Coordinates of C-alpha atoms in Angstrom, one line a residue:
M1 CA -2.5 -19.9 -9.8
K2 CA 0.2 -17.4 -9.2
R3 CA 0.2 -16.2 -5.6
L4 CA -1.2 -12.7 -5.2
A5 CA 1.6 -10.1 -4.7
L6 CA 2.1 -8.9 -1.1
H7 CA 1.1 -5.3 -1.7
W8 CA -2.2 -6.4 -3.2
Q9 CA -2.9 -8.7 -0.2
I10 CA -2.2 -5.9 2.2
L11 CA -4.4 -3.5 0.2
I12 CA -7.3 -6.1 0.3
G13 CA -6.7 -6.4 4.0
M14 CA -6.9 -2.6 4.5
V15 CA -10.1 -2.2 2.5
A16 CA -11.7 -5.2 4.2
G17 CA -10.7 -3.8 7.6
V18 CA -12.2 -0.4 6.9
G19 CA -15.4 -2.0 5.6
A20 CA -15.7 -4.3 8.6
G21 CA -15.0 -1.4 11.0
Y22 CA -17.8 0.6 9.5
A23 CA -20.2 -2.3 9.3
L24 CA -19.8 -3.5 12.9
S25 CA -19.9 0.1 14.2
A26 CA -23.5 0.3 13.0
F27 CA -24.5 -2.1 15.8
T28 CA -24.6 -1.1 19.5
W29 CA -22.3 -4.1 20.3
G30 CA -20.1 -3.7 17.2
T31 CA -17.4 -1.3 18.5
Q32 CA -16.8 -3.3 21.6
F33 CA -16.7 -6.5 19.6
V34 CA -13.9 -5.0 17.3
I35 CA -12.0 -3.9 20.4
D36 CA -12.2 -7.2 22.2
W37 CA -12.0 -9.7 19.3
I38 CA -10.3 -8.0 16.3
K39 CA -8.0 -5.3 17.5
P40 CA -5.8 -7.8 19.5
F41 CA -4.6 -9.5 16.3
G42 CA -3.4 -6.1 15.0
T43 CA -1.6 -5.5 18.3
I44 CA 0.1 -8.9 18.0
F45 CA 1.2 -8.1 14.5
I46 CA 2.8 -4.8 15.5
N47 CA 4.4 -6.6 18.5
L48 CA 6.0 -9.2 16.2
L49 CA 7.5 -6.5 14.0
K50 CA 8.8 -4.6 17.0
L51 CA 10.1 -7.8 18.5
I52 CA 12.7 -8.2 15.8
A53 CA 13.6 -4.5 15.2
I54 CA 16.5 -4.4 17.8
P55 CA 17.9 -7.8 16.9
L56 CA 17.8 -6.9 13.2
I57 CA 19.6 -3.5 13.8
V58 CA 22.3 -5.2 15.9
A59 CA 23.0 -8.1 13.5
S60 CA 22.8 -6.2 10.2
L61 CA 24.6 -3.0 11.4
I62 CA 27.5 -4.9 13.0
K63 CA 28.0 -6.8 9.7
G64 CA 27.5 -3.7 7.6
V65 CA 30.0 -1.6 9.6
S66 CA 32.6 -4.4 9.9
D67 CA 32.5 -5.0 6.2
L68 CA 33.8 -1.5 5.5
Q69 CA 37.5 -1.4 4.8
D70 CA 38.4 1.4 7.1
I71 CA 37.0 4.2 9.3
R72 CA 37.1 6.6 6.5
Q73 CA 34.4 4.7 4.6
L74 CA 32.2 4.8 7.7
S75 CA 32.8 8.5 7.9
R76 CA 31.7 9.0 4.3
L77 CA 28.6 6.9 4.9
G78 CA 27.6 8.8 8.0
T79 CA 28.3 12.3 6.6
R80 CA 26.2 11.7 3.5
T81 CA 23.4 10.1 5.4
I82 CA 23.0 12.9 8.0
G83 CA 23.5 15.6 5.3
L84 CA 20.8 14.2 3.1
Y85 CA 18.4 13.7 6.0
L86 CA 18.8 17.3 7.0
V87 CA 18.1 18.5 3.4
T88 CA 15.0 16.4 2.9
T89 CA 13.6 17.5 6.3
I90 CA 14.1 21.2 5.4
V91 CA 12.4 20.7 2.1
A92 CA 9.5 18.9 3.7
I93 CA 9.0 21.8 6.3
T94 CA 9.2 24.3 3.5
I95 CA 6.6 22.5 1.4
G96 CA 4.3 22.3 4.4
L97 CA 4.6 26.1 5.0
L98 CA 4.0 26.9 1.3
V99 CA 0.8 24.7 1.2
V100 CA -0.7 26.0 4.5
N101 CA -0.1 29.6 3.5
L102 CA -1.8 29.1 0.1
I103 CA -4.8 27.2 1.4
S104 CA -5.2 28.9 4.9
P105 CA -7.2 26.1 6.4
G106 CA -7.5 27.9 9.8
S107 CA -9.9 30.4 8.3
F108 CA -12.4 27.6 7.7
I109 CA -12.8 26.7 11.4
Q110 CA -15.9 28.3 12.8
E111 CA -16.1 29.6 16.4
A112 CA -18.6 26.9 17.4
T113 CA -16.4 24.1 16.0
R114 CA -13.4 25.5 17.7
T115 CA -15.2 25.5 21.0
E116 CA -16.5 21.9 20.5
L117 CA -13.0 20.6 19.7
M118 CA -11.4 22.4 22.6
G119 CA -14.1 20.9 24.9
S120 CA -13.8 17.4 23.5
F121 CA -10.0 17.1 23.3
G122 CA -8.8 19.6 25.9
A123 CA -7.9 16.8 28.4
N124 CA -5.8 15.1 25.8
A125 CA -4.1 18.3 24.9
D126 CA -3.2 18.9 28.6
Q127 CA -1.6 15.4 28.7
S128 CA 0.5 16.2 25.7
M129 CA 1.5 19.6 27.1
S130 CA 2.6 18.0 30.4
A131 CA 4.7 15.4 28.6
A132 CA 6.3 18.1 26.4
A133 CA 7.0 20.2 29.5
A134 CA 9.0 17.3 31.0
N135 CA 11.2 17.3 27.9
K136 CA 11.5 21.1 27.7
N137 CA 13.4 21.8 30.9
R138 CA 16.5 19.9 29.9
G139 CA 20.1 21.1 29.4
P140 CA 21.3 22.0 25.9
L141 CA 23.5 18.9 25.7
T142 CA 21.0 16.5 27.2
A143 CA 20.2 15.0 23.8
L144 CA 23.9 14.3 23.1
V145 CA 24.3 12.7 26.6
E146 CA 21.3 10.5 25.9
V147 CA 22.9 9.1 22.8
V148 CA 25.5 7.2 24.9
P149 CA 23.9 4.4 27.0
D150 CA 25.3 3.4 30.3
N151 CA 23.9 -0.1 29.9
I152 CA 23.4 -1.6 26.5
I153 CA 21.1 -4.3 27.8
G154 CA 18.8 -1.7 29.2
A155 CA 19.0 0.4 26.0
A156 CA 18.1 -2.6 23.9
G157 CA 15.1 -3.3 26.1
S158 CA 13.0 -0.5 24.4
N159 CA 12.6 0.5 20.8
S160 CA 12.5 4.1 21.8
N161 CA 16.2 3.9 22.7
M162 CA 17.2 2.9 19.2
L163 CA 19.7 5.7 18.8
Q164 CA 21.6 4.4 21.9
V165 CA 21.6 0.9 20.4
I166 CA 22.9 2.3 17.1
F167 CA 25.7 4.1 18.9
F168 CA 26.9 0.9 20.7
V169 CA 26.6 -1.2 17.5
V170 CA 28.6 1.3 15.4
F171 CA 31.2 1.5 18.2
F172 CA 31.3 -2.3 18.3
G173 CA 31.7 -2.5 14.5
I174 CA 34.6 0.0 14.6
G175 CA 36.3 -2.3 17.1
L176 CA 35.9 -5.2 14.6
I177 CA 37.5 -3.2 11.9
L178 CA 40.5 -2.4 14.0
I179 CA 41.3 -5.9 15.3
A180 CA 43.1 -8.6 13.4
P181 CA 40.9 -10.1 10.5
E182 CA 41.3 -13.7 11.8
K183 CA 39.9 -12.6 15.2
A184 CA 37.1 -10.6 13.7
E185 CA 35.9 -13.2 11.2
P186 CA 34.1 -15.6 13.6
V187 CA 32.2 -12.7 15.1
K188 CA 31.2 -11.4 11.7
R189 CA 30.1 -14.9 10.6
F190 CA 28.0 -15.2 13.8
F191 CA 26.1 -12.0 13.2
D192 CA 25.8 -12.7 9.5
G193 CA 23.9 -15.9 10.5
V194 CA 21.8 -14.1 13.0
N195 CA 20.9 -11.5 10.3
E196 CA 19.8 -14.3 7.9
V197 CA 17.6 -15.8 10.6
I198 CA 16.0 -12.4 11.4
L199 CA 15.3 -11.8 7.6
K200 CA 13.6 -15.2 7.4
M201 CA 11.5 -14.3 10.4
I202 CA 10.4 -11.1 8.6
D203 CA 9.3 -13.2 5.7
L204 CA 7.2 -15.4 8.0
I205 CA 5.6 -12.4 9.8
M206 CA 4.7 -10.8 6.5
L207 CA 2.6 -13.9 5.6
V208 CA 0.1 -12.7 8.2
A209 CA 0.4 -9.0 7.3
P210 CA -3.0 -8.8 5.5
I211 CA -4.7 -10.1 8.7
G212 CA -2.7 -7.7 10.8
V213 CA -3.6 -4.6 8.8
F214 CA -7.2 -5.8 8.6
A215 CA -7.4 -5.8 12.4
L216 CA -5.6 -2.4 12.7
L217 CA -7.8 -0.6 10.2
A218 CA -11.0 -2.1 11.6
A219 CA -10.1 -1.0 15.1
L220 CA -9.2 2.5 13.9
V221 CA -12.5 3.0 12.2
A222 CA -14.5 1.6 15.2
E223 CA -12.7 3.8 17.7
S224 CA -12.8 7.0 15.6
P225 CA -14.6 10.1 16.9
S226 CA -17.8 11.5 15.3
P227 CA -17.7 12.0 11.5
D228 CA -19.0 15.5 12.0
I229 CA -15.7 16.5 13.6
F230 CA -13.8 15.0 10.7
K231 CA -15.8 17.1 8.3
A232 CA -14.9 20.3 10.2
L233 CA -11.3 19.4 9.9
G234 CA -11.4 18.4 6.3
V235 CA -9.6 21.4 4.9
Y236 CA -6.8 21.1 7.4
A237 CA -6.5 17.3 6.6
L238 CA -6.5 18.0 2.9
T239 CA -3.7 20.6 3.3
V240 CA -1.5 18.1 5.1
L241 CA -2.3 15.4 2.6
I242 CA -1.4 17.7 -0.4
G243 CA 2.0 18.4 1.2
L244 CA 2.6 14.7 2.0
A245 CA 1.6 13.7 -1.5
A246 CA 4.0 16.2 -3.1
L247 CA 6.8 14.6 -1.1
I248 CA 5.8 11.0 -1.9
F249 CA 4.9 11.3 -5.6
L250 CA 7.1 14.1 -6.8
F251 CA 10.0 15.0 -4.6
Y252 CA 11.4 11.5 -3.6
P253 CA 10.9 9.8 -7.0
T254 CA 12.6 12.7 -8.7
L255 CA 15.5 12.5 -6.3
V256 CA 16.1 8.7 -6.8
R257 CA 15.7 9.2 -10.6
L258 CA 18.1 12.0 -10.9
F259 CA 20.8 10.9 -8.4
A260 CA 20.4 7.1 -8.4
G261 CA 18.9 6.2 -11.8
V262 CA 16.1 4.3 -10.2
S263 CA 12.8 4.5 -12.2
Y264 CA 9.5 5.6 -10.7
V265 CA 8.0 2.0 -11.2
R266 CA 11.0 0.2 -9.6
F267 CA 11.0 2.6 -6.7
F268 CA 7.4 2.2 -5.7
R269 CA 7.3 -1.5 -6.6
G270 CA 10.2 -2.0 -4.3
I271 CA 9.0 -0.1 -1.3
G272 CA 5.2 -0.4 -1.8
P273 CA 4.6 -3.1 0.9
A274 CA 6.6 -1.1 3.4
Q275 CA 4.6 2.0 2.7
L276 CA 1.3 0.1 3.2
L277 CA 2.6 -1.4 6.4
A278 CA 3.7 2.1 7.6
F279 CA 0.2 3.4 6.9
S280 CA -1.3 0.5 8.9
T281 CA 1.0 0.6 11.9
S282 CA 1.7 4.4 12.1
S283 CA 5.2 3.4 13.3
S284 CA 8.5 3.8 11.6
A285 CA 10.1 1.5 14.1
A286 CA 7.6 -1.3 13.6
T287 CA 8.0 -0.9 9.8
L288 CA 11.8 -0.8 9.9
P289 CA 12.4 -4.6 9.4
V290 CA 10.3 -4.6 6.3
T291 CA 11.7 -1.3 5.0
M292 CA 15.2 -2.8 5.3
E293 CA 14.2 -6.0 3.5
R294 CA 12.5 -4.2 0.7
V295 CA 15.2 -1.6 0.0
E296 CA 18.0 -4.3 0.1
E297 CA 16.3 -7.1 -1.7
H298 CA 13.8 -5.4 -4.0
I299 CA 15.6 -2.2 -4.9
G300 CA 19.2 -3.5 -4.6
V301 CA 20.9 -1.3 -2.0
E302 CA 23.7 -3.4 -0.3
K303 CA 23.4 -4.4 3.3
E304 CA 26.2 -2.3 4.6
V305 CA 24.3 0.8 3.5
T306 CA 20.7 -0.2 4.5
S307 CA 21.9 -1.5 7.9
F308 CA 23.2 1.9 8.8
V309 CA 21.1 4.4 6.9
L310 CA 17.6 3.0 7.6
P311 CA 17.9 2.5 11.4
V312 CA 19.4 6.0 11.7
G313 CA 16.6 7.3 9.6
A314 CA 13.9 5.7 11.7
T315 CA 15.3 7.5 14.6
I316 CA 16.2 11.0 13.4
N317 CA 14.5 11.5 10.0
M318 CA 10.8 12.4 10.2
D319 CA 10.0 14.4 7.1
G320 CA 6.2 13.6 7.3
T321 CA 6.2 14.6 10.9
S322 CA 8.1 17.8 10.2
L323 CA 5.7 18.8 7.4
Y324 CA 2.7 18.1 9.7
Q325 CA 4.2 20.2 12.5
A326 CA 4.6 23.2 10.1
V327 CA 1.1 22.9 8.8
A328 CA -0.4 22.3 12.2
A329 CA 1.4 25.2 13.8
V330 CA 0.2 27.7 11.2
F331 CA -3.3 26.2 11.1
I332 CA -3.8 26.5 14.9
S333 CA -2.5 30.0 14.8
Q334 CA -4.9 30.9 12.0
A335 CA -7.8 29.2 13.9
F336 CA -7.1 31.5 16.8
G337 CA -7.1 34.5 14.5
D338 CA -3.3 35.2 14.6
D339 CA -1.1 35.9 11.6
V340 CA 2.2 34.0 11.4
T341 CA 5.0 36.4 10.4
I342 CA 7.9 35.4 8.1
M343 CA 10.3 35.4 11.1
E344 CA 7.9 33.1 13.0
Q345 CA 7.8 30.8 10.0
L346 CA 11.6 30.7 9.9
T347 CA 11.4 29.8 13.6
I348 CA 9.0 27.0 12.7
V349 CA 11.6 25.6 10.1
L350 CA 14.4 25.5 12.7
T351 CA 12.3 24.2 15.6
A352 CA 10.5 21.6 13.5
L353 CA 13.9 20.4 12.2
L354 CA 15.3 20.0 15.7
A355 CA 12.0 18.5 16.9
S356 CA 12.0 15.9 14.2
I357 CA 15.4 14.6 15.3
G358 CA 14.0 14.1 18.8
T359 CA 10.7 12.6 17.8
A360 CA 10.3 8.9 18.7
A361 CA 9.5 6.5 15.9
V362 CA 6.1 5.5 17.5
P363 CA 2.5 6.5 16.9
G364 CA 1.5 10.0 18.2
A365 CA 5.0 11.1 19.2
G366 CA 4.8 14.1 16.8
V367 CA 2.0 15.7 18.9
L368 CA 4.4 16.1 21.8
M369 CA 7.0 17.8 19.7
L370 CA 4.2 20.1 18.2
V371 CA 3.8 21.6 21.6
I372 CA 7.4 22.8 21.4
V373 CA 6.9 24.2 17.9
L374 CA 3.8 26.1 19.0
E375 CA 5.5 27.6 22.0
S376 CA 8.4 28.8 19.8
I377 CA 6.1 31.1 17.9
G378 CA 4.0 32.2 20.9
V379 CA 0.8 30.2 20.1
N380 CA -1.2 28.6 23.0
P381 CA -0.2 24.9 23.0
A382 CA -3.7 24.0 24.1
G383 CA -4.6 24.6 20.5
I384 CA -3.5 21.1 19.7
A385 CA -6.9 20.0 20.9
L386 CA -8.2 21.4 17.5
I387 CA -6.3 18.6 15.6
L388 CA -6.3 15.6 17.9
A389 CA -9.6 14.2 16.5
I390 CA -7.9 13.7 13.1
D391 CA -4.3 13.1 14.2
R392 CA -4.3 9.3 14.0
P393 CA -5.4 9.1 10.3
L394 CA -2.8 11.8 9.4
D395 CA -0.2 10.0 11.6
M396 CA -0.7 7.0 9.3
C397 CA -0.1 9.1 6.2
R398 CA 3.0 10.9 7.5
T399 CA 4.6 7.7 8.6
V400 CA 4.4 6.6 5.0
V401 CA 6.4 9.8 4.1
N402 CA 8.9 9.1 6.9
I403 CA 9.8 5.6 5.6
T404 CA 9.8 6.7 2.0
S405 CA 12.3 9.4 2.8
D406 CA 14.5 6.9 4.6
A407 CA 14.4 4.6 1.6
T408 CA 15.2 7.5 -0.7
V409 CA 18.3 8.5 1.2
A410 CA 19.4 4.9 1.4
I411 CA 19.2 4.5 -2.4
I412 CA 21.0 7.8 -3.1
V413 CA 23.8 7.0 -0.5
G414 CA 24.1 3.5 -1.9
K415 CA 24.5 4.8 -5.4
S416 CA 27.1 7.4 -4.4
L417 CA 29.2 4.7 -2.7
G418 CA 28.8 2.2 -5.6
K419 CA 26.6 0.0 -3.4
L420 CA 23.5 -0.1 -5.6
T421 CA 23.0 -3.3 -7.6
S422 CA 20.1 -5.1 -9.3
P423 CA 17.2 -6.4 -7.0
H424 CA 17.6 -9.9 -5.6
P425 CA 14.4 -10.8 -3.7
K426 CA 14.2 -13.8 -1.5
N427 CA 10.9 -15.7 -0.8
W428 CA 9.9 -17.0 2.6
D429 CA 10.1 -20.7 1.3
D430 CA 13.4 -20.4 -0.6
N431 CA 15.0 -23.1 1.6
F432 CA 12.1 -25.5 1.7

């Protein structure tokens, strides 16, 4: 019998995980059982993906940059990548503001519900405000300074320092371009071999992906707050989901169809497993190895494009997070009975754009940046307590948008540089 496609295996794991989470939560001992005996397998799965993220970026990006003929090609690649990421982020924020103004979800929050949420999640909100305050009092060029590491080993020790690793690797690749070809060739061959090993490791990790997502979803359901709170926030959640769906099913497929000639079916068939994994892990960084493999092998974007565009995207391109920040800022303002003016909404566009660049590619980081967006329009940041109950499920959805945007930009940049070919998938047992 033909082996079931990966995306179907992951979907079955997700559905089974949700079912198991609900079933076990019905027992007094069930939640603790899920936390102690099921959730660890999900944690191991995420750790495996994070484990290979930095080695993959180093190996693939060095090879990709060094394969370019000259510095001008790298300049064209970087300019188009950053430019497209800025455009898609601005569109995402704009769509979020349009949807939240049309639906006005804040008007559905009753005073009693607002008081209950502020009481239940006020402590969590205080933690986020404290963390954001630590980032707020920094100099205007601090972000630029932090791009350049003083120790590459230390920078590579954490996935949150991915931009520093990218800086070093691009710098290293430029050095390879500028030295004599016979000197550069052994280094390129070494990293090419490392890259192939890492890709094979991804294939092996994805064999247990259904088990990993089963554990993650079961734990999410078991640890969720009261369903009554979710009902109260249903309109807000629906508003965010409508905006995210518009990006995933309309905006991005239209872009790749118009500018890269990639069909709707080829696009989603290619990145489907990466999207499901992003939903399960809520982390662009953890999903990055799979996103790179799917865009390169199953859509056909050449390695020298994917190895640059996708790691940069996982660091600075957060369309789903930006849309969520726009919707959440207006929602919280409405819930407090304040109208958001046009100028304040323009402020949200600018602040959310800058905040998305500084948002780490890990679960929950968008909440920290939301504090800055709220303060930019004069709304009490303690209002994030209103949305914390439902933040994790929405974080899963907006991570799907983040990696879909990364893939879209990679495809368009690849097409513009003549680096988009037919798909060439590799199976985990090709060399057996």
